[in-house]
Coordinates of C-alpha atoms in Angstrom, one line a residue:
Chain A
M6 CA 0.0 0.0 0.0
I7 CA 1.2 3.5 -0.8
H8 CA -0.2 6.4 1.1
L9 CA 0.7 10.0 0.2
E10 CA -0.5 12.7 2.7
N11 CA -0.6 16.3 1.6
I12 CA 2.4 16.2 -0.5
R13 CA 3.8 19.5 -1.6
I14 CA 6.8 19.8 -3.8
T15 CA 8.1 23.2 -4.9
F16 CA 11.1 23.6 -7.2
N17 CA 13.3 26.7 -6.9
A18 CA 11.2 27.9 -4.0
G19 CA 11.5 31.6 -3.3
T20 CA 13.0 32.5 -6.7
I21 CA 11.5 33.9 -9.9
L22 CA 11.6 30.3 -11.3
E23 CA 9.4 28.9 -8.5
N24 CA 7.4 26.0 -9.7
K25 CA 4.8 24.3 -7.6
A26 CA 5.1 20.8 -9.0
L27 CA 2.7 19.2 -6.5
R28 CA 0.2 21.1 -4.4
N29 CA -1.2 19.2 -1.4
V30 CA -1.7 15.9 -3.1
S31 CA -3.1 13.1 -1.1
L32 CA -3.5 9.7 -2.5
T33 CA -3.8 6.1 -1.3
V34 CA -3.1 3.2 -3.6
S35 CA -4.3 0.1 -2.0
E36 CA -2.7 -3.4 -2.1
G37 CA -3.0 -4.9 -5.6
Q38 CA -4.3 -1.8 -7.2
F39 CA -3.1 -0.8 -10.7
L40 CA -3.2 3.0 -10.8
T41 CA -2.6 4.8 -14.1
I42 CA -1.7 8.5 -14.0
I43 CA -2.3 10.9 -16.8
G44 CA -1.9 14.6 -17.3
S45 CA -0.4 17.2 -19.6
N46 CA 3.3 18.1 -19.7
G47 CA 4.4 19.6 -16.4
A48 CA 1.3 18.5 -14.6
G49 CA 3.4 16.7 -12.0
K50 CA 3.0 13.1 -13.0
S51 CA 6.6 12.1 -12.9
T52 CA 7.2 14.3 -9.8
L53 CA 4.4 12.3 -8.0
L54 CA 6.2 9.1 -8.9
S55 CA 9.6 10.4 -7.7
A56 CA 8.0 11.5 -4.5
V57 CA 7.3 7.8 -3.9
S58 CA 10.7 6.6 -5.0
G59 CA 12.5 9.3 -3.1
E60 CA 14.3 10.9 -6.1
T61 CA 12.6 14.2 -5.5
P62 CA 12.6 15.4 -1.9
I63 CA 9.2 16.5 -0.7
S64 CA 8.8 20.0 0.7
E65 CA 5.9 19.1 2.9
G66 CA 3.7 16.1 3.7
S67 CA 4.5 12.5 4.2
V68 CA 5.0 9.3 2.2
E69 CA 4.0 6.0 3.6
I70 CA 4.8 2.6 2.0
D71 CA 3.3 -0.6 3.5
G72 CA 2.6 1.3 6.7
V73 CA 6.2 2.6 7.1
D74 CA 6.8 6.4 7.0
V75 CA 9.6 6.7 4.4
S76 CA 9.4 10.5 3.9
N77 CA 13.0 11.0 5.0
W78 CA 14.5 7.8 3.5
P79 CA 17.0 8.0 0.6
V80 CA 16.3 6.4 -2.8
H81 CA 18.4 3.3 -2.1
K82 CA 16.6 2.5 1.2
R83 CA 13.2 2.8 -0.4
A84 CA 14.2 0.5 -3.2
R85 CA 13.4 -2.5 -1.0
F86 CA 9.7 -1.6 -1.2
A87 CA 9.4 -0.7 -4.9
A88 CA 10.9 -1.7 -8.2
R89 CA 11.0 1.0 -11.0
V90 CA 11.2 1.1 -14.7
F91 CA 12.3 4.3 -16.3
Q92 CA 11.2 6.2 -19.4
N93 CA 14.7 6.0 -20.8
P94 CA 15.5 2.3 -21.6
L95 CA 19.2 3.0 -21.0
A96 CA 18.5 4.3 -17.4
G97 CA 17.2 1.0 -16.0
T98 CA 20.0 -1.3 -16.9
C99 CA 23.8 -1.1 -16.8
A100 CA 25.2 -1.2 -20.3
T101 CA 28.6 -2.6 -19.6
L102 CA 27.3 -5.6 -17.6
S103 CA 25.9 -8.7 -19.2
I104 CA 22.2 -9.5 -19.1
E105 CA 22.7 -12.0 -16.3
E106 CA 24.8 -9.6 -14.3
N107 CA 22.0 -7.0 -14.6
M108 CA 19.5 -9.6 -13.4
A109 CA 21.8 -10.6 -10.5
L110 CA 22.0 -6.9 -9.5
A111 CA 18.2 -6.7 -9.6
C112 CA 17.5 -9.9 -7.7
K113 CA 19.3 -8.4 -4.7
R114 CA 17.3 -5.2 -4.8
G115 CA 16.9 -3.8 -1.3
K116 CA 18.8 -6.6 0.3
S117 CA 22.4 -6.6 1.6
R118 CA 25.0 -7.4 -1.1
G119 CA 27.8 -9.6 0.2
W120 CA 30.7 -11.7 -0.8
H121 CA 28.6 -14.4 -2.5
L122 CA 29.3 -15.0 -6.2
A123 CA 26.8 -13.0 -8.2
L124 CA 26.4 -15.7 -10.8
S125 CA 25.8 -19.3 -9.7
S126 CA 24.3 -22.0 -11.8
K127 CA 21.2 -21.9 -9.6
R128 CA 20.8 -18.2 -10.3
R129 CA 21.4 -18.7 -14.0
N130 CA 18.6 -21.3 -14.2
F131 CA 16.3 -19.0 -12.3
F132 CA 17.1 -16.1 -14.7
Q133 CA 16.7 -18.3 -17.7
D134 CA 13.2 -19.3 -16.5
R135 CA 12.2 -15.7 -15.9
I136 CA 13.5 -14.2 -19.0
A137 CA 12.0 -16.9 -21.2
I138 CA 8.5 -15.4 -20.7
L139 CA 9.6 -12.6 -23.0
G140 CA 9.8 -14.9 -25.9
L141 CA 12.7 -12.9 -27.3
G142 CA 15.2 -15.7 -27.2
L143 CA 17.3 -13.9 -24.6
E144 CA 17.5 -17.0 -22.4
D145 CA 20.3 -18.2 -24.6
R146 CA 22.1 -14.9 -24.6
L147 CA 22.4 -14.3 -20.9
G148 CA 26.1 -13.7 -21.1
D149 CA 25.8 -11.0 -23.8
S150 CA 26.4 -7.4 -22.8
I151 CA 23.0 -5.7 -22.2
G152 CA 24.3 -2.7 -24.2
L153 CA 23.9 -4.9 -27.4
L154 CA 20.1 -5.0 -26.9
S155 CA 17.7 -2.6 -28.5
G156 CA 15.8 0.0 -26.3
G157 CA 12.7 -2.1 -26.4
Q158 CA 14.5 -5.3 -25.4
R159 CA 16.2 -3.5 -22.6
Q160 CA 12.9 -2.2 -21.4
A161 CA 11.5 -5.7 -21.5
V162 CA 14.5 -7.0 -19.5
S163 CA 14.0 -4.1 -17.0
L164 CA 10.4 -5.3 -16.4
V165 CA 11.6 -8.9 -15.7
M166 CA 14.3 -7.5 -13.5
A167 CA 11.6 -5.6 -11.5
T168 CA 10.0 -8.9 -10.5
L169 CA 13.2 -10.7 -9.3
A170 CA 13.3 -9.4 -5.8
D171 CA 10.3 -10.0 -3.7
S172 CA 8.7 -6.6 -3.4
H173 CA 5.2 -6.1 -4.8
I174 CA 5.2 -2.4 -5.8
L175 CA 6.1 -1.3 -9.3
L176 CA 6.6 2.3 -10.3
L177 CA 6.4 2.8 -14.1
D178 CA 7.5 6.2 -15.4
E179 CA 6.2 6.5 -19.0
H180 CA 8.1 3.3 -19.6
T181 CA 6.7 2.9 -23.2
A182 CA 7.1 6.5 -24.3
A183 CA 10.6 6.1 -25.9
L184 CA 9.7 3.1 -27.9
D185 CA 8.2 2.6 -31.4
P186 CA 4.5 1.8 -31.4
R187 CA 4.8 -1.9 -31.9
M188 CA 7.4 -2.3 -29.1
A189 CA 5.4 0.0 -26.9
A190 CA 2.3 -2.3 -27.3
F191 CA 4.4 -5.3 -26.6
I192 CA 5.9 -3.8 -23.4
L193 CA 2.4 -2.7 -22.2
E194 CA 1.0 -6.2 -22.8
L195 CA 4.0 -7.6 -20.9
T196 CA 3.4 -5.2 -18.1
N197 CA -0.1 -6.4 -17.7
T198 CA 1.0 -10.0 -17.7
V199 CA 3.7 -9.4 -15.1
V200 CA 1.4 -7.4 -12.9
K201 CA -1.2 -10.1 -12.9
E202 CA 1.2 -13.0 -12.4
F203 CA 3.0 -11.4 -9.4
S204 CA -0.1 -9.5 -8.2
L205 CA 1.7 -6.2 -8.0
T206 CA 0.6 -2.8 -6.8
V207 CA 1.3 -0.4 -9.6
M208 CA 1.6 3.3 -10.3
M209 CA 2.0 3.9 -14.0
V210 CA 2.5 7.3 -15.5
T211 CA 1.6 7.5 -19.2
H212 CA 1.1 10.1 -21.9
S213 CA -1.5 8.0 -23.6
M214 CA -5.1 8.3 -22.4
K215 CA -5.9 5.2 -24.3
D216 CA -3.3 3.2 -22.4
A217 CA -4.3 4.7 -19.2
L218 CA -7.9 3.5 -19.6
A219 CA -7.0 0.1 -21.2
S220 CA -4.6 -0.9 -18.4
G221 CA -5.2 -1.0 -14.7
D222 CA -8.2 -0.5 -12.5
R223 CA -8.0 3.1 -11.5
T224 CA -7.0 6.3 -13.2
I225 CA -6.2 9.7 -11.9
M226 CA -5.5 12.9 -13.9
L227 CA -3.1 15.6 -12.7
H228 CA -3.3 19.2 -13.7
Q229 CA -1.0 21.9 -12.4
G230 CA 0.1 19.8 -9.5
K231 CA -3.3 18.7 -8.3
I232 CA -5.4 15.6 -8.8
I233 CA -8.3 16.9 -10.9
F234 CA -10.2 13.6 -11.1
D235 CA -10.0 10.1 -9.9
V236 CA -12.0 7.3 -11.4
A237 CA -12.3 3.6 -10.7
G238 CA -14.7 0.7 -11.1
E239 CA -17.8 0.9 -13.2
E240 CA -17.5 4.6 -13.8
R241 CA -14.1 4.1 -15.3
D242 CA -15.2 1.1 -17.4
C243 CA -17.7 3.4 -19.2
L244 CA -15.1 6.0 -19.9
D245 CA -13.3 6.4 -23.3
V246 CA -10.8 8.9 -24.6
P247 CA -13.3 11.5 -25.8
H248 CA -14.9 11.4 -22.4
L249 CA -11.6 12.0 -20.7
L250 CA -10.8 14.9 -23.0
E251 CA -14.2 16.4 -22.3
M252 CA -13.7 16.0 -18.6
F253 CA -10.3 17.6 -18.8
S254 CA -11.5 20.6 -20.8
R255 CA -14.4 21.0 -18.4
V256 CA -12.1 21.2 -15.4
R257 CA -9.9 23.7 -17.2
D258 CA -12.8 25.8 -18.1
E259 CA -13.9 25.9 -14.5
E260 CA -10.5 26.9 -13.6
L261 CA -10.5 29.7 -16.2
A262 CA -13.9 30.8 -14.9
D263 CA -12.4 31.0 -11.4
D264 CA -9.6 33.1 -12.7
S265 CA -11.8 35.4 -14.6
L266 CA -13.8 35.9 -11.4
L267 CA -10.7 36.8 -9.6
L268 CA -9.4 39.1 -12.3
G269 CA -12.8 40.6 -13.1
Chain B
M30 CA 69.3 -5.3 -21.4
S31 CA 71.0 -7.7 -18.9
L32 CA 69.2 -10.4 -17.1
F33 CA 69.8 -8.5 -13.9
A34 CA 68.2 -5.4 -15.2
F35 CA 65.4 -7.4 -16.8
L36 CA 64.5 -9.0 -13.5
G37 CA 64.7 -5.7 -11.7
T38 CA 62.3 -4.2 -14.2
L39 CA 60.0 -7.1 -13.8
E40 CA 59.8 -6.5 -10.1
I41 CA 59.1 -2.8 -10.4
G42 CA 56.5 -3.6 -13.0
L43 CA 54.8 -6.1 -10.6
I44 CA 54.9 -3.6 -7.7
Y45 CA 53.4 -0.9 -9.9
G46 CA 50.9 -3.6 -11.0
L47 CA 49.3 -3.0 -7.6
V48 CA 49.1 0.7 -8.3
A49 CA 47.5 -0.2 -11.7
L50 CA 45.0 -2.3 -9.9
G51 CA 44.1 0.6 -7.7
V52 CA 43.8 3.0 -10.6
Y53 CA 41.7 0.4 -12.5
L54 CA 39.3 0.4 -9.6
T55 CA 38.8 4.1 -9.5
F56 CA 39.2 5.1 -13.2
R57 CA 37.5 2.1 -14.8
I58 CA 35.2 0.6 -12.3
L59 CA 34.0 3.7 -10.3
D60 CA 34.6 6.3 -13.1
F61 CA 36.2 8.4 -10.4
P62 CA 39.4 10.1 -11.6
D63 CA 41.5 9.8 -8.4
L64 CA 44.9 11.6 -8.1
T65 CA 45.1 10.6 -4.4
V66 CA 47.5 7.9 -5.4
D67 CA 50.3 10.4 -5.9
G68 CA 50.0 10.9 -2.1
S69 CA 49.1 7.4 -0.9
F70 CA 52.0 5.7 -2.7
P71 CA 54.7 7.6 -0.8
M72 CA 52.6 7.4 2.3
G73 CA 52.7 3.6 2.1
G74 CA 56.5 3.9 1.9
A75 CA 56.7 6.5 4.7
V76 CA 54.6 4.5 7.1
A77 CA 56.3 1.2 6.3
A78 CA 59.8 2.7 6.7
T79 CA 59.0 4.6 9.9
A80 CA 57.4 1.5 11.4
I81 CA 60.3 -0.8 10.5
V82 CA 62.9 1.6 11.8
A83 CA 60.8 1.9 15.0
G84 CA 61.2 -1.9 15.3
I85 CA 57.8 -3.1 14.2
N86 CA 57.6 -6.4 12.3
P87 CA 57.9 -5.7 8.5
W88 CA 54.7 -7.5 7.7
L89 CA 52.8 -5.5 10.3
A90 CA 54.4 -2.4 9.0
T91 CA 53.2 -3.3 5.5
I92 CA 49.7 -3.7 6.8
L93 CA 49.9 -0.4 8.5
A94 CA 51.0 1.2 5.3
T95 CA 48.1 -0.3 3.4
L96 CA 45.7 1.1 6.0
A97 CA 47.3 4.5 5.8
G98 CA 46.7 4.4 2.0
S99 CA 43.1 3.5 2.6
C100 CA 42.7 6.4 4.9
C101 CA 43.8 8.8 2.1
G102 CA 41.2 7.2 -0.1
L103 CA 38.5 7.7 2.6
I104 CA 39.4 11.3 3.0
T105 CA 39.1 11.9 -0.8
A106 CA 35.7 10.1 -0.7
F107 CA 34.6 12.2 2.2
L108 CA 35.5 15.4 0.3
A109 CA 33.7 14.2 -2.8
V110 CA 30.6 12.5 -1.4
R111 CA 29.9 14.4 1.8
C112 CA 31.3 17.8 0.9
G113 CA 30.3 17.7 -2.8
I114 CA 33.7 18.7 -4.1
L115 CA 34.5 17.8 -7.7
H116 CA 36.1 14.4 -7.8
L117 CA 39.4 15.5 -9.4
L118 CA 39.7 18.5 -7.1
A119 CA 38.9 16.4 -4.0
S120 CA 41.7 14.0 -4.8
I121 CA 44.2 16.8 -5.6
L122 CA 43.5 18.3 -2.2
T123 CA 44.2 14.9 -0.4
M124 CA 47.3 14.5 -2.6
I125 CA 48.7 17.9 -1.6
A126 CA 47.9 17.4 2.1
A127 CA 49.5 13.9 2.0
F128 CA 52.9 15.5 1.0
S129 CA 53.1 17.4 4.3
I130 CA 51.8 14.5 6.3
N131 CA 54.4 12.1 4.8
I132 CA 57.2 14.4 5.9
R133 CA 55.6 14.6 9.4
I134 CA 55.4 10.8 9.5
M135 CA 59.0 10.3 8.7
G136 CA 60.2 13.5 10.4
R137 CA 62.2 14.2 7.2
P138 CA 61.7 14.1 3.5
N139 CA 63.4 10.6 3.1
M140 CA 64.5 7.7 5.1
A141 CA 66.9 4.9 4.4
L142 CA 66.1 1.3 5.3
L143 CA 69.6 -0.1 4.8
G144 CA 70.4 -2.8 7.3
E145 CA 66.8 -2.9 8.6
P146 CA 64.7 -6.0 8.3
T147 CA 62.1 -6.1 5.5
I148 CA 59.6 -8.7 4.5
F149 CA 62.3 -10.0 2.2
T150 CA 65.1 -10.5 4.7
P151 CA 64.0 -13.8 6.3
F152 CA 64.1 -15.5 2.8
E153 CA 67.4 -13.7 1.8
S154 CA 69.0 -15.1 5.0
L155 CA 68.1 -18.6 3.8
G156 CA 70.7 -18.0 1.1
F157 CA 68.6 -17.3 -1.9
N158 CA 69.6 -14.7 -4.5
Q159 CA 68.2 -11.3 -3.4
L160 CA 66.7 -10.5 -6.7
H161 CA 64.9 -13.9 -6.9
V162 CA 63.5 -13.5 -3.4
H163 CA 62.2 -10.0 -4.2
L164 CA 60.7 -11.1 -7.5
G165 CA 59.1 -14.3 -6.0
I166 CA 57.5 -12.6 -3.0
V167 CA 56.3 -9.6 -5.0
F168 CA 54.8 -12.0 -7.6
L169 CA 53.0 -13.9 -4.9
L170 CA 51.6 -10.8 -3.3
V171 CA 50.4 -9.4 -6.6
L172 CA 48.9 -12.7 -7.5
L173 CA 46.9 -12.8 -4.2
S174 CA 45.8 -9.2 -4.7
A175 CA 44.6 -10.0 -8.3
V176 CA 42.7 -13.1 -7.1
F177 CA 41.1 -11.0 -4.4
I178 CA 40.0 -8.3 -6.8
I179 CA 38.6 -10.7 -9.3
R180 CA 36.7 -12.6 -6.6
L181 CA 35.4 -9.3 -5.1
L182 CA 34.2 -7.9 -8.5
S183 CA 32.4 -11.2 -9.2
S184 CA 30.4 -11.0 -6.0
D185 CA 27.0 -9.4 -5.4
F186 CA 28.8 -6.5 -3.7
G187 CA 31.3 -6.2 -6.6
L188 CA 28.5 -6.1 -9.1
G189 CA 27.1 -3.1 -7.3
L190 CA 30.5 -1.5 -7.3
R191 CA 30.9 -2.1 -11.1
A192 CA 27.5 -0.7 -11.9
T193 CA 28.1 2.4 -9.8
G194 CA 30.6 3.8 -12.3
V195 CA 28.3 3.2 -15.2
N196 CA 24.8 4.0 -14.1
D197 CA 24.5 5.3 -10.5
R198 CA 20.8 6.1 -10.9
M199 CA 20.1 2.4 -11.6
V200 CA 22.2 1.3 -8.7
A201 CA 20.3 3.5 -6.3
A202 CA 17.0 2.2 -7.8
Q203 CA 18.3 -1.3 -7.0
G204 CA 18.9 -0.4 -3.4
G205 CA 22.7 0.2 -3.7
N206 CA 24.2 3.0 -1.7
I207 CA 26.3 5.0 -4.1
G208 CA 28.1 6.9 -1.3
F209 CA 29.2 3.7 0.4
Y210 CA 30.4 2.2 -2.8
T211 CA 32.5 5.3 -3.4
Y212 CA 34.0 5.2 0.1
F213 CA 34.7 1.5 -0.2
G214 CA 36.2 1.7 -3.7
L215 CA 38.5 4.6 -2.9
A216 CA 39.7 3.0 0.3
L217 CA 40.4 -0.3 -1.5
S218 CA 42.1 1.4 -4.4
N219 CA 44.4 3.6 -2.2
G220 CA 45.0 0.6 0.1
F221 CA 46.5 -1.2 -2.8
V222 CA 48.6 1.8 -3.7
G223 CA 49.8 2.2 -0.1
F224 CA 50.7 -1.5 -0.2
A225 CA 52.6 -1.0 -3.4
G226 CA 54.4 2.0 -1.8
A227 CA 55.4 -0.2 1.2
L228 CA 56.8 -2.9 -1.1
F229 CA 58.6 -0.3 -3.2
A230 CA 60.3 1.2 -0.1
Q231 CA 61.4 -2.2 1.2
S232 CA 62.6 -3.4 -2.1
N233 CA 64.7 -0.2 -2.7
S234 CA 65.7 0.2 1.0
F235 CA 64.5 3.8 1.1
A236 CA 61.3 5.9 1.4
D237 CA 61.1 9.3 -0.2
V238 CA 58.2 11.8 -0.3
T239 CA 58.9 12.7 -3.9
S240 CA 58.5 9.0 -5.0
G241 CA 54.8 9.7 -5.5
V242 CA 55.1 12.2 -8.3
G243 CA 53.5 10.9 -11.4
T244 CA 52.1 7.7 -9.8
I245 CA 48.8 8.3 -11.3
V246 CA 50.1 8.6 -14.8
V247 CA 52.2 5.5 -14.5
G248 CA 49.1 3.6 -13.2
L249 CA 47.0 5.0 -15.9
A250 CA 49.6 4.1 -18.5
A251 CA 49.5 0.5 -17.3
V252 CA 45.7 0.3 -17.3
I253 CA 45.3 1.8 -20.8
L254 CA 48.2 -0.1 -22.3
G255 CA 47.0 -3.4 -20.8
Q256 CA 43.4 -2.9 -21.8
T257 CA 44.3 -1.8 -25.3
L258 CA 46.3 -5.0 -25.8
L259 CA 43.9 -7.3 -24.0
S260 CA 40.4 -5.9 -24.3
S261 CA 37.5 -8.0 -22.9
S262 CA 34.4 -7.5 -20.9
K263 CA 35.5 -10.4 -18.6
I264 CA 36.8 -9.1 -15.3
W265 CA 39.6 -11.6 -14.8
V266 CA 41.0 -10.7 -18.3
S267 CA 40.9 -7.0 -17.4
V268 CA 42.6 -7.5 -14.1
V269 CA 45.4 -9.6 -15.7
A270 CA 45.7 -7.1 -18.5
V271 CA 46.2 -4.2 -16.1
I272 CA 49.1 -6.0 -14.4
V273 CA 50.6 -7.1 -17.7
G274 CA 50.2 -3.5 -18.9
S275 CA 52.3 -2.4 -15.9
I276 CA 55.1 -4.8 -16.7
L277 CA 55.1 -4.0 -20.4
Y278 CA 55.2 -0.3 -19.6
R279 CA 58.2 -0.8 -17.3
L280 CA 59.9 -2.9 -20.0
A281 CA 59.2 -0.3 -22.7
V282 CA 60.6 2.5 -20.5
A283 CA 63.7 0.4 -19.5
F284 CA 64.3 -0.5 -23.1
A285 CA 64.0 3.1 -24.3
L286 CA 66.4 4.3 -21.6
S287 CA 68.9 1.5 -21.8
S288 CA 69.2 1.2 -25.6
G289 CA 70.1 4.9 -25.7
M290 CA 68.9 4.8 -29.3
F291 CA 67.0 8.1 -29.1
G292 CA 69.6 9.6 -26.8
M293 CA 67.2 9.2 -23.9
Q294 CA 68.2 9.8 -20.3
A295 CA 66.4 8.9 -17.0
S296 CA 64.9 12.4 -16.6
D297 CA 63.0 11.9 -19.9
L298 CA 60.9 9.2 -18.2
N299 CA 57.9 11.6 -17.7
L300 CA 57.9 12.6 -21.3
I301 CA 58.1 9.0 -22.5
T302 CA 55.2 8.1 -20.2
A303 CA 53.0 11.0 -21.4
V304 CA 53.7 10.0 -25.0
L305 CA 53.0 6.3 -24.3
V306 CA 49.7 7.2 -22.6
A307 CA 48.7 9.6 -25.4
I308 CA 49.4 6.9 -28.0
A309 CA 47.5 4.2 -26.1
L310 CA 44.5 6.6 -25.8
V311 CA 44.5 7.4 -29.5
I312 CA 44.8 3.8 -30.7
P313 CA 41.2 2.7 -29.9
K314 CA 39.8 5.8 -31.6
M315 CA 41.9 5.2 -34.7
K316 CA 40.7 1.6 -34.7
A317 CA 37.1 2.7 -34.5
K318 CA 37.6 5.2 -37.3
L319 CA 39.2 2.6 -39.6
R320 CA 36.3 0.2 -38.9
V321 CA 33.8 2.9 -40.0
K322 CA 35.8 3.6 -43.1
S323 CA 36.1 -0.1 -44.1
L324 CA 32.3 -0.4 -43.6
R325 CA 31.7 2.5 -45.9
F326 CA 33.7 1.2 -48.8

């Protein structure tokens, strides 16, 4: 479970560049929920995710994961709760290490790393089993440097890597945005498979309203650092992209109306 | 080159192989350009010499020297990680400070070890040839160090260390503490360099604060030379390559100086080193260019 309480993040506070990325956002993602997050550029989607992962320090509020207050924890300590897949396929893997070494790194996520050999035959078999579900033939190329793989393949491996350690939270930061449409569809499908198989709790940021509605069981939309709507269940099942757009423009109109009142 | 000179060169090459291992750890593995070695090498010599003259067992003195080297690394890591000083600058600060500290340790700029016991003396008194003893012991110590590094870098912890220099964001996302890896890596690297300094001082029977000048370039030359000749993504190949690079570098220098064919003298050593490093750095780029050209036509 992820619980955000009154999160406020301000970049360059007190300067002319002050940017309120998140304004008093409260959000609870319950166990096993697959939340998709949409919003326009600069709405605070990625900032929301990095408030959970710890990459962006929060100015106010608190972050709780599985009942533990992690507000002041550094990124590497929070890693034991949540796996992440980044937008940039190069960011989630280490190019100079082989596929199996990357997987060995990931299977120790959030655990202490000791003197044990990183690659044993037992681990290799385990990696082979896990990577085989991709159907990319990578199980026979475990020793290859991961830098030789394409962006899409690396993203697919990142997803598998996210499931190797036994945490059950997955943070996806526009993880299909840098891929071509076919690969993006493959990765999204893979995401759904993996999430179901390991019953993960997911926060997925995406640019695509279609993807946001097609995957997961709850959707929120951010605008200017606030959650402007939050749908789940039947209400969400009836939504389609035009509806979403309409809701979005309605919210913006209201906001404009507020402003005009203020200014008028 | 006489056999005597050849064996002597081999010994120096092996000792500097330890320096090369240290430089490999920082430059290649951690991607942390660390000039601390120019200070930790003479510090290893200074600590070992002072301890031996004070009557401490030479092996214990060598361990103390290794620890002193590690401390230099920790200070650089502290300046870089905790104080946020630029890597290169942090290491230069430690290097400069170490110069003064080394003179304080010895109480003077240099110290002779003639007639004092060293880690070599027990074997020399058995009647073996001095040069053979030196070479044998140094070889064994370098071998042990290399095995240790290879084993470390193949462990779970070592994998984190290796990834830190390439993609620190990913390491953090996998729960690795970048700061700790940097402290550990620099301490280990400079520990090796301090160890090398202690062996160098005992082998030559003197310790000198100026012996550290250019250590980093020599180490770098060995790493680049070795990895240019033996390039592989396998860790054990890289580690062996680095040590072989150090020996080859020493042989090349000795050859250039002894043959006298270019009218070289000992003081030209730094120039030769710089030229060697520059050439070794350019070769991979030339190779890549040639490959592109051959693909085009």
